[in-house]
Each structure stands twice: as C-alpha cells, then as structure tokens.
Coordinates of C-alpha atoms in Angstrom, one line a residue:
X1 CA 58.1 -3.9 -113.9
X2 CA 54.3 -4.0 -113.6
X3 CA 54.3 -6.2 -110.7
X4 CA 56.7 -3.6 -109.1
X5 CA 53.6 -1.0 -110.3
X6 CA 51.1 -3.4 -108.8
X7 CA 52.7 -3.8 -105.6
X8 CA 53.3 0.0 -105.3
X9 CA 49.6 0.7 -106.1
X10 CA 48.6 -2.0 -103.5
X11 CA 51.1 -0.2 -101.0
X12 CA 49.5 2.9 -101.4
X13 CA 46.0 2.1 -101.3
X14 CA 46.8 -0.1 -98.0
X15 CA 48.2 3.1 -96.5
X16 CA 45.4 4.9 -97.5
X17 CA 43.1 2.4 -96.3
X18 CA 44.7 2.3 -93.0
X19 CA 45.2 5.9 -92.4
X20 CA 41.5 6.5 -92.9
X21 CA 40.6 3.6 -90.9
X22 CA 42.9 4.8 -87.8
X23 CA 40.7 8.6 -88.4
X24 CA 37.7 6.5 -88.7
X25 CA 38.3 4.6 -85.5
X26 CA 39.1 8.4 -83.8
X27 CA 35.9 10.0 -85.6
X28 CA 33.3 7.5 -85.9
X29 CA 34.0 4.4 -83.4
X30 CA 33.0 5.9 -80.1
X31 CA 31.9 4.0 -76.8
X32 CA 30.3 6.1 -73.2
X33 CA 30.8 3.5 -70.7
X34 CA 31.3 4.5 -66.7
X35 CA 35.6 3.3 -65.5
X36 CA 33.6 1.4 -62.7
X37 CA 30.7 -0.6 -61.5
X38 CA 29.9 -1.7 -57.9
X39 CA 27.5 -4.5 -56.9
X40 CA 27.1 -6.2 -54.2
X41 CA 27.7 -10.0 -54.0
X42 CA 24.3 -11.9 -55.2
X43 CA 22.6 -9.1 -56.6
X44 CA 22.4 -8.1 -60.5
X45 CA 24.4 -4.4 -61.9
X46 CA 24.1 -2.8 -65.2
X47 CA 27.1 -1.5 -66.8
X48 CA 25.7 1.4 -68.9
X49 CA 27.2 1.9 -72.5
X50 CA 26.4 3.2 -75.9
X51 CA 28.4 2.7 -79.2
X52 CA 28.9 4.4 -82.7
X53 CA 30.3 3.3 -85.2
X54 CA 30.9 4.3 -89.2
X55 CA 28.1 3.0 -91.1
X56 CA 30.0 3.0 -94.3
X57 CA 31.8 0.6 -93.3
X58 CA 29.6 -1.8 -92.4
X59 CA 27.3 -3.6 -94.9
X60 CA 23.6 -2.7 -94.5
X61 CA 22.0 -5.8 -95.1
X62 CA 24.5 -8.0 -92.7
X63 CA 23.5 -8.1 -89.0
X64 CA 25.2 -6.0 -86.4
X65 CA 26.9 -8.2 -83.2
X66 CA 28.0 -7.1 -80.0
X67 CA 30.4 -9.2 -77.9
X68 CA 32.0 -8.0 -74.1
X69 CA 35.3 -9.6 -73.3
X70 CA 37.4 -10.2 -70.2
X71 CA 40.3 -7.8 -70.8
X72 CA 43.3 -9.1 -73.0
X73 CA 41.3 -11.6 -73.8
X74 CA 41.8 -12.4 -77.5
X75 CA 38.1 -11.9 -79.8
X76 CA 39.3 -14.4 -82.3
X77 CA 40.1 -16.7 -80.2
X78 CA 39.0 -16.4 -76.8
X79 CA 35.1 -17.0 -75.7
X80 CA 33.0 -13.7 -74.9
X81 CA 31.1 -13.4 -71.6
X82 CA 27.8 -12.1 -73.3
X83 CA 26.9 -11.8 -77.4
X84 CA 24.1 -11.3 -79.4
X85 CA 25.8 -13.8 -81.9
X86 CA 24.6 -17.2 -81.1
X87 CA 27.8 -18.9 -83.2
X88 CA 29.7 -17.2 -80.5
X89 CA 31.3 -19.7 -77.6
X90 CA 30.5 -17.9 -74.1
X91 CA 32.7 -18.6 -71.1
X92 CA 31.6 -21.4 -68.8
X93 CA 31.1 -19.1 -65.5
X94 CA 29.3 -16.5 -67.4
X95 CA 27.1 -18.5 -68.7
X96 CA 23.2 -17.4 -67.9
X97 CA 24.1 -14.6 -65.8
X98 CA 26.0 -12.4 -68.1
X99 CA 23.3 -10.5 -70.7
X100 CA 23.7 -7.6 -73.2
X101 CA 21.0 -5.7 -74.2
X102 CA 18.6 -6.4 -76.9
X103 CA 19.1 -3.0 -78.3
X104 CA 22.4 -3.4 -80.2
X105 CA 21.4 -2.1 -83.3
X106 CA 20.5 1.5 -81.7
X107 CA 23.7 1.7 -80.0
X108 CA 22.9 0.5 -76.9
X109 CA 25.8 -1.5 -75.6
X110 CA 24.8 -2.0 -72.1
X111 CA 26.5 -4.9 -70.0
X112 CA 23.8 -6.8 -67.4
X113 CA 25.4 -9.1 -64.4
X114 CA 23.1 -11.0 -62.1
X115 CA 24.0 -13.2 -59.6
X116 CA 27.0 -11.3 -59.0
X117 CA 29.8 -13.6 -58.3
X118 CA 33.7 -12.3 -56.4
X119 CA 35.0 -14.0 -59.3
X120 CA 33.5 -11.9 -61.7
X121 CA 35.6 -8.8 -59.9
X122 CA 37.4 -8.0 -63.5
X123 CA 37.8 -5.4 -66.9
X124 CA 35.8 -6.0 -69.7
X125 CA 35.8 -4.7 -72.9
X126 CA 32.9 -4.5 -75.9
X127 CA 33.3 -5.2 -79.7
X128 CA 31.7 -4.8 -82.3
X129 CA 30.8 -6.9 -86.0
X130 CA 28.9 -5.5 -89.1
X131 CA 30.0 -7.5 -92.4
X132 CA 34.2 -8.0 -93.3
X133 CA 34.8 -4.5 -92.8
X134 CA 33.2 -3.1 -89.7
X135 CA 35.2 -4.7 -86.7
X136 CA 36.3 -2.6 -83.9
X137 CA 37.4 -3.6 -80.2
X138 CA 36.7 -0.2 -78.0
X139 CA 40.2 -1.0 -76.4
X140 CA 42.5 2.2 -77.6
X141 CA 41.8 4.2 -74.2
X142 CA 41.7 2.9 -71.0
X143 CA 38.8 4.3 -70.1
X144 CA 36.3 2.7 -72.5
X145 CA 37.2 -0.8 -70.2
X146 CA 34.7 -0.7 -67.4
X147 CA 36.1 -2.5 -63.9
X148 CA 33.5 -4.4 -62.1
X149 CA 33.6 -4.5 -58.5
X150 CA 32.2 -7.1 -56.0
X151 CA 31.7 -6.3 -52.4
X152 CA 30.2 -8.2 -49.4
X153 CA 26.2 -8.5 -49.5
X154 CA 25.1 -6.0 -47.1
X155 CA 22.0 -6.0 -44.4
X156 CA 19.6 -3.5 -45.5
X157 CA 19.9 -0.6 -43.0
X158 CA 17.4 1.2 -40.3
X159 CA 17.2 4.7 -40.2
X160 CA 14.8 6.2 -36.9
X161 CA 14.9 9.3 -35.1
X162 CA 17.1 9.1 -32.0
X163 CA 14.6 9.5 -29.6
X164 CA 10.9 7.3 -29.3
X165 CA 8.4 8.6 -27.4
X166 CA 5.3 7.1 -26.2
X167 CA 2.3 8.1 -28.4
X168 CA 4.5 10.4 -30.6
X169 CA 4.4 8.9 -34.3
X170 CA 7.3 8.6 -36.0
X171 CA 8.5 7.4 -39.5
X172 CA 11.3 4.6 -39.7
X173 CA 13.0 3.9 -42.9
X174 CA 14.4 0.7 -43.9
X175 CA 17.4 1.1 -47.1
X176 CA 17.8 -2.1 -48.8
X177 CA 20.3 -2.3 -51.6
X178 CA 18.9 -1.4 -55.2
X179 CA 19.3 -4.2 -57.7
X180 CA 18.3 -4.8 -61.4
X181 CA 14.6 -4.4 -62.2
X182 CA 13.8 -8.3 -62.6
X183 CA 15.4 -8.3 -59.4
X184 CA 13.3 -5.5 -57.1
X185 CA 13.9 -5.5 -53.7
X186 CA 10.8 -6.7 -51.7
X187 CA 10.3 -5.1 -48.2
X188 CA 8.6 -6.6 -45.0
X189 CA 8.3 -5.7 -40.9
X190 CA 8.7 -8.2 -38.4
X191 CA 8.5 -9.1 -34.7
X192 CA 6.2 -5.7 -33.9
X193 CA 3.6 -5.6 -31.2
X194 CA 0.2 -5.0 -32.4
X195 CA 0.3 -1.4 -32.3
X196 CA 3.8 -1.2 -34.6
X197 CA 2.0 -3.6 -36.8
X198 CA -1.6 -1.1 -37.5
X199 CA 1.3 1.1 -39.4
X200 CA 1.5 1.6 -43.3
X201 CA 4.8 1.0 -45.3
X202 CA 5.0 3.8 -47.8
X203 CA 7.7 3.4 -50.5
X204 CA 10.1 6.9 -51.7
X205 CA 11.1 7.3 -55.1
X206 CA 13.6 5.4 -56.6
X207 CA 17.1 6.0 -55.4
X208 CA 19.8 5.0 -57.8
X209 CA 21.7 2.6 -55.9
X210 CA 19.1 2.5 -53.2
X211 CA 15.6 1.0 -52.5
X212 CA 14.0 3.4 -49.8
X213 CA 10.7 2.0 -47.5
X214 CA 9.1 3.9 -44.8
X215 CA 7.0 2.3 -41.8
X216 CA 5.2 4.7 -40.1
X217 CA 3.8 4.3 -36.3
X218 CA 2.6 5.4 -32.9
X219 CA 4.6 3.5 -30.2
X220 CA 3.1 2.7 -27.1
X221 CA 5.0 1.8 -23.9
X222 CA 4.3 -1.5 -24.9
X223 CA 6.6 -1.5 -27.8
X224 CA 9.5 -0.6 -25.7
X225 CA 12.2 -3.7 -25.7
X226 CA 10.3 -4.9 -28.8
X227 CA 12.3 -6.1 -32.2
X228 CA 12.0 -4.6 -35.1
X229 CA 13.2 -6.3 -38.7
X230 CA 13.0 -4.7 -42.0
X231 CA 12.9 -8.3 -43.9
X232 CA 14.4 -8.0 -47.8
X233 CA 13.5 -10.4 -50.5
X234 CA 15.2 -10.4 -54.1
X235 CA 14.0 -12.4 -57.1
X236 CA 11.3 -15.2 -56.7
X237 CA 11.0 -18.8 -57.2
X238 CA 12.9 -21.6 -55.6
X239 CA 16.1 -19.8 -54.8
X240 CA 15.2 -15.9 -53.5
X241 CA 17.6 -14.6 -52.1
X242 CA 17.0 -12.6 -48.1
X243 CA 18.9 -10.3 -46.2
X244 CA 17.6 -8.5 -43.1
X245 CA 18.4 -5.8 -40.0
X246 CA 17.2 -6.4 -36.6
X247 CA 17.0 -3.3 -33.9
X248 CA 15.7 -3.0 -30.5
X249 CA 13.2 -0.4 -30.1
X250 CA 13.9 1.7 -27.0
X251 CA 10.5 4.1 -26.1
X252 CA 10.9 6.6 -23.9
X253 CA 8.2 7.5 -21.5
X254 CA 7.4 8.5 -18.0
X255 CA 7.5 6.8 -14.6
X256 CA 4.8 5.1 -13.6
X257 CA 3.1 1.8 -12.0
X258 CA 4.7 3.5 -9.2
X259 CA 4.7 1.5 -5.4
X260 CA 6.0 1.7 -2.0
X261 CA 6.6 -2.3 0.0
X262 CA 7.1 -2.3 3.7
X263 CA 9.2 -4.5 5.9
X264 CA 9.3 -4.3 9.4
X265 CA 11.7 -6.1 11.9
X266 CA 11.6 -6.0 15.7
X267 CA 14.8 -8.0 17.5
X268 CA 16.0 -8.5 14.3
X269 CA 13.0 -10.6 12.9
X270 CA 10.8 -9.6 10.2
X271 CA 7.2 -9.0 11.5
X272 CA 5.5 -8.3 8.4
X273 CA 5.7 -7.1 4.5
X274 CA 3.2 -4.8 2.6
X275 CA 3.0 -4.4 -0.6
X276 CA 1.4 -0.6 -2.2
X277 CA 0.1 -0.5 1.5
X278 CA -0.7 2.9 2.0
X279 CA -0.6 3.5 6.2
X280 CA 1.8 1.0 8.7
X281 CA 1.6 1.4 11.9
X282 CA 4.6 0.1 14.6
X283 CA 5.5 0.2 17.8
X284 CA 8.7 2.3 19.5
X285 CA 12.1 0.7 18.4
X286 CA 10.8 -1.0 15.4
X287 CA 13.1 -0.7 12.4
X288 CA 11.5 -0.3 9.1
X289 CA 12.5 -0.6 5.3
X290 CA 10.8 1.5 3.0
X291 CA 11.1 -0.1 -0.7
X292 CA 9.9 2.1 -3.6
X293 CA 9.3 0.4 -7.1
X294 CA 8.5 2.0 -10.2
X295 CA 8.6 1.9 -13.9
X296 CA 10.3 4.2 -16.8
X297 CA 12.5 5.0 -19.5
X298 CA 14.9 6.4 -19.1
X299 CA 15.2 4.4 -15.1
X300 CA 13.6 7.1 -12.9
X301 CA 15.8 8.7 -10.7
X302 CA 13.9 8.5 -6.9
X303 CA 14.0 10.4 -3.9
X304 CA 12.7 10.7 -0.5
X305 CA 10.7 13.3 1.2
X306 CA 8.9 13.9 4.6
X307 CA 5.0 16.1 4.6
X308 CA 5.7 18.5 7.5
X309 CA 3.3 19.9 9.6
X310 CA 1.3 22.2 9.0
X311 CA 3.0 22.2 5.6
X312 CA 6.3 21.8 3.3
X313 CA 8.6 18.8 3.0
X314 CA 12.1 17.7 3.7
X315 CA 14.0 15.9 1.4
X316 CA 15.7 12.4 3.2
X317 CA 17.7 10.6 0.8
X318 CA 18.1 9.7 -3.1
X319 CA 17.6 6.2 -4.1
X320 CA 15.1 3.5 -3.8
X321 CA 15.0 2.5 -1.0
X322 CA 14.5 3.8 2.8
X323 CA 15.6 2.6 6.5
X324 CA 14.3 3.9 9.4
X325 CA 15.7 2.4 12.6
X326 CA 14.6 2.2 16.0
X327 CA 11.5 4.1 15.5
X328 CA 10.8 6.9 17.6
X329 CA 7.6 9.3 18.1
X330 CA 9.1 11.6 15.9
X331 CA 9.3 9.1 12.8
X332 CA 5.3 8.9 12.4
X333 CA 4.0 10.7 9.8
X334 CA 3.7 10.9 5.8
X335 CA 6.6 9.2 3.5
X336 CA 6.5 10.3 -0.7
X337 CA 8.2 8.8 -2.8
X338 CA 9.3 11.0 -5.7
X339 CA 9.8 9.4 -9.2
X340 CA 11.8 11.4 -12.0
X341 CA 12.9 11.0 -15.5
X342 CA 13.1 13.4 -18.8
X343 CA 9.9 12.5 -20.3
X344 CA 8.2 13.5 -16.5
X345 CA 7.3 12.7 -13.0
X346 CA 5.3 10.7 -10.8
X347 CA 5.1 10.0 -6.8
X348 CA 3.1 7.7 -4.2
X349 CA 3.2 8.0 0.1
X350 CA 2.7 5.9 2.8
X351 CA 1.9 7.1 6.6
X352 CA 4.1 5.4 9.6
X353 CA 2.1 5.4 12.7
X354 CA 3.0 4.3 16.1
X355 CA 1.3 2.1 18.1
X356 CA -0.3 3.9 21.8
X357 CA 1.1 2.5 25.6
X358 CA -2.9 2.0 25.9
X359 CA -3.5 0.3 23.0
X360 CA -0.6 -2.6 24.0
X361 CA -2.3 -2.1 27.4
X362 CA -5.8 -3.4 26.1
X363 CA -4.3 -6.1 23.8
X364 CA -2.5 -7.6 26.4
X365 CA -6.1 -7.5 28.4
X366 CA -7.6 -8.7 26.0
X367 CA -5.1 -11.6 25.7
X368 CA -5.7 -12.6 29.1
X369 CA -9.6 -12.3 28.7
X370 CA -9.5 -14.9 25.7
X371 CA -7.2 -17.1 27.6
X372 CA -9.3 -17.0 30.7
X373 CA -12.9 -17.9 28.2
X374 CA -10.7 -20.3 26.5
X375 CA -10.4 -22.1 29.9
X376 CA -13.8 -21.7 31.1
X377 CA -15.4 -23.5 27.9
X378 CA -12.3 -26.2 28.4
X379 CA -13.4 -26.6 32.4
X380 CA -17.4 -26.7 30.9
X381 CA -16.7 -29.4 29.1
X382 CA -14.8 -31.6 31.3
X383 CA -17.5 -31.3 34.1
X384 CA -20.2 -32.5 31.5
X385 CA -18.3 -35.3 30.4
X386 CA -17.9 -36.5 34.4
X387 CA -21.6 -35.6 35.5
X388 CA -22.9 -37.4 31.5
X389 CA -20.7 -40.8 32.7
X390 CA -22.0 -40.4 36.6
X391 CA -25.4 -40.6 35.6
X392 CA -24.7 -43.5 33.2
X393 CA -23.3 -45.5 36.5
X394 CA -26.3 -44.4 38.4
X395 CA -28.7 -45.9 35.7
X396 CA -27.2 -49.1 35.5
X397 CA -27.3 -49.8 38.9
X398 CA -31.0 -49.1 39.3
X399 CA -31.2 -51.5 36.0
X400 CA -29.5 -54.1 38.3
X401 CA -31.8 -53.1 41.6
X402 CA -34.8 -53.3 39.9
X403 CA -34.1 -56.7 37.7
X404 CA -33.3 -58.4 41.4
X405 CA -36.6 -57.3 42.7
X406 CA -38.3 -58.5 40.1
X407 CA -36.8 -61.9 40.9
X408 CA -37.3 -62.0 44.8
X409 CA -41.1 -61.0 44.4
X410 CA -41.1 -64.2 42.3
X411 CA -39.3 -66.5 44.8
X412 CA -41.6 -65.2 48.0
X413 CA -44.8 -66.1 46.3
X414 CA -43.5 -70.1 45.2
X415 CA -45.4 -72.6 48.5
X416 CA -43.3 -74.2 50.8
X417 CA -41.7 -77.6 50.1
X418 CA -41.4 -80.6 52.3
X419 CA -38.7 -82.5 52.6
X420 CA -37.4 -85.2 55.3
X421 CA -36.6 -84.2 58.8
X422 CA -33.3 -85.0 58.3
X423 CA -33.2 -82.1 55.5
X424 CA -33.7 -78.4 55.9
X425 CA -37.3 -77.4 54.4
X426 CA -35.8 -75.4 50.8
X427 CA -36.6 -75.7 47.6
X428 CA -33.7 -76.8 45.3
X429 CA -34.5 -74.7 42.4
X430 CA -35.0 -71.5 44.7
X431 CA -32.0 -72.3 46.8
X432 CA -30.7 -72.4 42.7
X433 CA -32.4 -68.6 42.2
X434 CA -30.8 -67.3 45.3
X435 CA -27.4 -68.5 44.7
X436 CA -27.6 -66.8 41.1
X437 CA -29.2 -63.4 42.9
X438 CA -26.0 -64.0 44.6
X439 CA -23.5 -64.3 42.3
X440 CA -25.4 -61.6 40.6
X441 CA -25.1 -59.2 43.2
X442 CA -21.5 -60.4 43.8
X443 CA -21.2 -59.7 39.7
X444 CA -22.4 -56.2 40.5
X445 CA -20.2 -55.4 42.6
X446 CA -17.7 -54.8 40.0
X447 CA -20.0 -52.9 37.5
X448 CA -21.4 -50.5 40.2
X449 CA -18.1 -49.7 41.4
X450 CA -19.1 -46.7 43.6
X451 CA -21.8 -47.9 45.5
X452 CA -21.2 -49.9 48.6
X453 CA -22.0 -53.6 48.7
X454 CA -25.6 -54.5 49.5
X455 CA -26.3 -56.9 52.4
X456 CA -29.3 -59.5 52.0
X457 CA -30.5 -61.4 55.0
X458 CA -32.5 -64.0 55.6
X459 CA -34.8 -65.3 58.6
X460 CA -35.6 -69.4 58.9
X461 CA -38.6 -70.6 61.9
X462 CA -38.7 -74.1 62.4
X463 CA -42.5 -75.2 63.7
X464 CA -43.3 -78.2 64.6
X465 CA -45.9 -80.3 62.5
X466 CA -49.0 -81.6 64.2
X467 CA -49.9 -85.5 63.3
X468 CA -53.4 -86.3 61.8
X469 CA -55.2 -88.3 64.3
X470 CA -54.9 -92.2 63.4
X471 CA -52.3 -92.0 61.5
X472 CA -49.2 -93.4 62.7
X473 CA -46.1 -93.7 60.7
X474 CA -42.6 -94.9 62.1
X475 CA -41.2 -91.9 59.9
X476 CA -39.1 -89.8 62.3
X477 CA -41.0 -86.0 62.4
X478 CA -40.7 -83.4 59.6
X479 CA -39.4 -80.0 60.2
X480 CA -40.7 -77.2 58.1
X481 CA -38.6 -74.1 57.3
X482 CA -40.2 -70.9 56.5
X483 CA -37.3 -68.8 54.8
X484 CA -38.2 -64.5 54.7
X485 CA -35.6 -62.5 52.5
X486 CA -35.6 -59.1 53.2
X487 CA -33.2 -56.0 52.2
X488 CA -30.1 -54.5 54.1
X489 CA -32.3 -51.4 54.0
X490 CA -35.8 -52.9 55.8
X491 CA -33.6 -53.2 58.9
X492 CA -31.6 -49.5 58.5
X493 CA -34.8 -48.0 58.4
X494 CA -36.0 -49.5 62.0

C-alpha cells in the first residue's frame, strides 16, 4: 500500500514536471534563426541566431554549451558540427571550418561556415546544455532548422554606363561577392592604359551580400579596345582564394586621322599610288581610284562629293572608295571626302587635274633634246678616245725616227777600213749596225702600222789607190769603198 502511494506520488509529480516542462519549452526556450542561408562555394556565411532559455532550470554556477547538428542527427550520440564544449566529438568534414560564436552565454547562437564546401548543402539544428536539467534541441518547428545552400563561386561583376565617350569621365563599379569579415573581399584593376590607370578606386558602403568598388576615369581614344579586370582576392596567406571579370572597353569618339590614297592606271597598268596626296594630275582616258581611310567609333559612314564652280557640291556616291574611269575634261576639279559618325564629323579633298596637249607636246621635245645631248657627249667621247690613241702612234714613231738618226750620225763619222782587193772596203761591225737599223726598221714596220715603209739607200765609189814610190809589193791592188747612207726623203725632196 505505500509503495502503490509512492508510485502514485512519483506519477503525479512526473506529470507535473513534464507538463511544465512542455509550457517551459513553449514560454521560455526560444530560437530567431533565418529558414535559409546562401553562400557561394569557397567563401564563408553566417547563419544569424539568438537563444532563450529558462534560467531556472539551469544551474547558475555550471557552464552553458551550445552545439549545431546535422538534422536528425542524434545529440547523444551523434558528433556536432561546431560546440563550445571541448568534450564534444565534431564531425570529420566540419572540422576547422565550422565556428559558433563566442558569445553563447548572451544568447547569441550564431552559426559561422568558411570554406564553404557543396557538401555542406544541409539543415542544421542548435542545442543547448546548462547543468542535468536545462537541455533543449530547438527542433519542435520546422522553422528554427536553418537550410544552408551552396551555389557556384561567381566572377565579380562590372557595372559601366552604356556608352564611353572620349574625354567624358565616367564611374565603373566592380560587385564582388560579400563574405565573412576575416574574409573581406580585396579589389584590384588590371590591363588599363595609362590614362585608366591615373583613376582612384573609391569603395560604397557595405552592401549585405555585396562588396561594392568604384573606379573612376577619363577615357581617351586610346583606351578604346583596351581590357578592363576588376581582380578579387579573399583571405590571405598561402592559399587566397581569386575570382575576376574581364570587359572590353568600347570608347566612342569621332572620325579622324582622316586620308584620301590615289591609284591611277592607264591600259590597264597602274602608273602611280599617292598616299594623303592632296592634288593628282592625269592625262585624258586615265582611270582613277579614289581610296578614303579614316578612323572612328562607331565606323564612320563616308560619302563623296564634288566643289562646283562658282560654288555648292554634288553628292557622288556612299562608301569608301571612288572610281573614275576614262577621265575626261570634265572630271578635273576638287574631290571631299565626307566622314560621319554619332559622336561627329570630319572630311579631307584632293584636286584631279588633267594634263595640257602642250604640256605632252614639250615633254616629248624635251625627250628628244636629252636624247640628242645624250648622243653628242657619247660621239665626244669616242672622237677623243681615237685622236688620244692617234697621237700616241704618232709619238712613237718619231721615238723610232729619232733613235735611228742618232745611230747613222754615229756610223758616218767611224774612218774607212781597208781590206783586200778581193773584199769590198766595209767595216764588219758597221755592216753589223746597219743590218740591225735594218731589222729595226723592218721591226717598225709592224709598230707604226699607218705610216708607209721608209726606203734607205746607199751609194758605194770605188777609187783607185795610188802606190808609194819604191815600194813594190806583188800584193794584187786594193780597192776602197766609200759607202754614203742617205734617207728616202733627201732624194724626194730634189
């Protein structure tokens, strides 16, 4: 009987215990914690969250411990993903990247993820631990279990105004993806010109889910075609992570480094090419190409016009380039080229003239003049090389004359020589001399090869020798020759 009045006072304080427990848990045990979280894959996301619970259940003096779970995971059982309790085993992937906050005894339940991994993509739910008593898993509504998502790491992205003009300054914003504070995005611009590059980032407040940094510059025409990267660093040390977004500047501004090229043909063959010539002039029948280059954003739209006289224009044709064929009077005169786009205009001109009858007239004159000086100075100088190698044939045949004289004036002046009467009276080395004057003269025959052959002749008197008295001598009687040389030209001139 008093164990049956035991057990029903037991019964009854159990079901007292537990009916203010489930009020408690309705009354006291409260959680504020968003239904979702987004982050993007590698970065870090706080899950928000603040706790109450009944403090008279709990026992002052015994610390307070927070835990987050995977949902349906067991808290007796199971490991947690992030505690404050450091008895508590924490699940292997979790494991340095999963954080609660420090601030668990003020109610401050928050959930930190870096690193974020697609595995992580999940529920979780928070408990907590305050002596034997005060235990409660924030599980009874669906709500109070936050959903983490994980997306795809995204390129920060480039906001500009739709239209760049040349010298016009303008702001471009570069949005990087927010992340946790130990975390910061850190912004940079690359692959500008030097005038992008004189500009000044400016960073915007603080946009929840979105780090915000403005560039400001002047473009220049320069610029146009350029790159443009908004570079985003997270987190330091050996393993930062980057992400960046690459666009094309496209600055607008007006034609210019306008030019007009010439080409003209005649029988089909081109006779010459201009380039930014400003006058051409041709003769009747010519064909000519008109080339006009220029340089603009948006591409210039061209045209082509005609200056009439006295004054006005007429428009020719659209497009950049213009043919003129078989050139008549009526063709000379002044070309424009008209360049046009939205930010403006610009234009350049070249003047065709023909070529006069009289003016072919007098080059072809002129032609024949240079031909005819041309063969004068050719004819001069063939006549001086004749009369330069006459006169060298002329000196060396008076060389020749005048050695050979010198020789016979030798020979005249040597005395007679006696020899027997059977013997004509000549000296054997002069008979020697005049054979070599001979072959000399025959030698010089060849070298002077103009000049006719001389003649030499020679006159021989025999006289008688007288006998000295008293001398007798059974010797037969000398003869004496007396031998005169004389030139060829002693006898043609008697």
């Amino acid at each position: 009987m008093v164990v049956l009045v035991l057990f029903s006072t037991w019964m009854v304080e159990f079901l007292v215990f537990s009916f203010l427990g489930l009020q408690c848990d309705l009354a006291k045990y409260t959680i504020n914690v968003p239904d979702m979280v987004s982050v993007q894959e590698g970065l870090c996301v706080i899950i928000p969250c603040d706790f109450t619970y009944d403090p008279n259940d709990a026992i002052a003096d015994s610390p307070l411990y927070g835990y987050w779970y995977e949902q349906g995971a067991n808290a007796d059982s199971n490991a947690a993903v992030a505690t404050n309790n450091n008895q508590k085993r924490i699940e292997e992937y979790a494991r340095g990247r999963f954080h609660l906050s420090e601030e668990v005894e003020h109610g401050n339940c928050s959930l930190i993820i870096s690193d974020a991994r697609r595995t992580d993509l999940k529920k979780y739910y928070f408990r907590m631990e305050q002596g034997p008593k005060a235990k409660f898993s924030y599980i009874k509504a669906e709500q109070n279990q936050p959903f983490v998502s994980v997306t795809e790491l995204e390129n920060p992205k480039i906001q500009m105004p739709e239209k760049l003009q040349a010298g016009h300054r303008v702001n471009i914003t570069c949005i990087a993806p927010e992340s946790c504070s130990w975390k910061r995005p850190h912004v940079s611009w690359e692959h500008l010109s030097h005038q992008v590059r004189s500009g000044i980032p400016a960073m915007q407040p603080n946009n929840p889910k979105d780090h915000i940094s403005v560039f400001t510059f002047t473009p220049s025409v320069e610029d146009n075609g350029q790159e443009l990267t908004c570079q985003v660093t997270y987190g330091e040390g050996l393993n930062p992570l980057h992400i960046n977004e690459t666009v094309r500047l496209n600055i607008h501004y007006p034609p210019q480094k306008l030019r007009i090229s010439t080409e003209v043909m005649r029988s089909n063959k081109s006779l010459q090419n201009n380039t930014d010539s400003s006058q051409i002039t041709v003769e009747k029948g010519d064909a000519v190409v008109l080339h006009c280059v220029v340089e603009g954003n948006p591409l210039p739209n061209m045209t082509w016009v005609k200056t009439l006289q006295p004054s006005g224009t007429l428009r020719l044709t659209s497009g950049n380039e213009l043919r003129l064929l078989n050139v008549t009077t009526q063709d000379a005169g002044e070309y424009k080229c008209v360049a046009q786009n939205t930010e403006g205009f610009a234009n350049t001109s070249v003047r065709l003239s023909l070529a006069s009858n009289d003016a072919s007239s007098q080059k072809v004159v002129n032609g024949v003049i240079g031909g005819l000086i041309v063969a004068g100075v050719i004819m001069l100088i063939i006549a001086a090389i004749l009369v330069f190698k006459k006169f060298q044939r002329k000196r060396k045949t008076a060389i020749d004359l005048e050695s050979y004289t010198k020789q016979k004036t030798v020979h005249n002046k040597s005395p007679p020589v006696f020899k027997e009467p059977n013997g004509i009276g000549l000296n054997h080395e002069e008979g020697k001399d005049v054979s070599e004057a001979q072959e000399k003269m025959e030698g010089g025959t060849e070298e002077i090869y103009s000049e006719p052959e001389e003649m030499y002749y020679a006159s021989i008197i025999f006289n008688a020798q007288e006998a000295h008295p008293g001398v007798t001598s059974n010797s037969p009687p000398t003869e004496y020759a007396e031998i005169k040389k004389s030139q060829c030209t002693d006898f043609a001139g008697n």
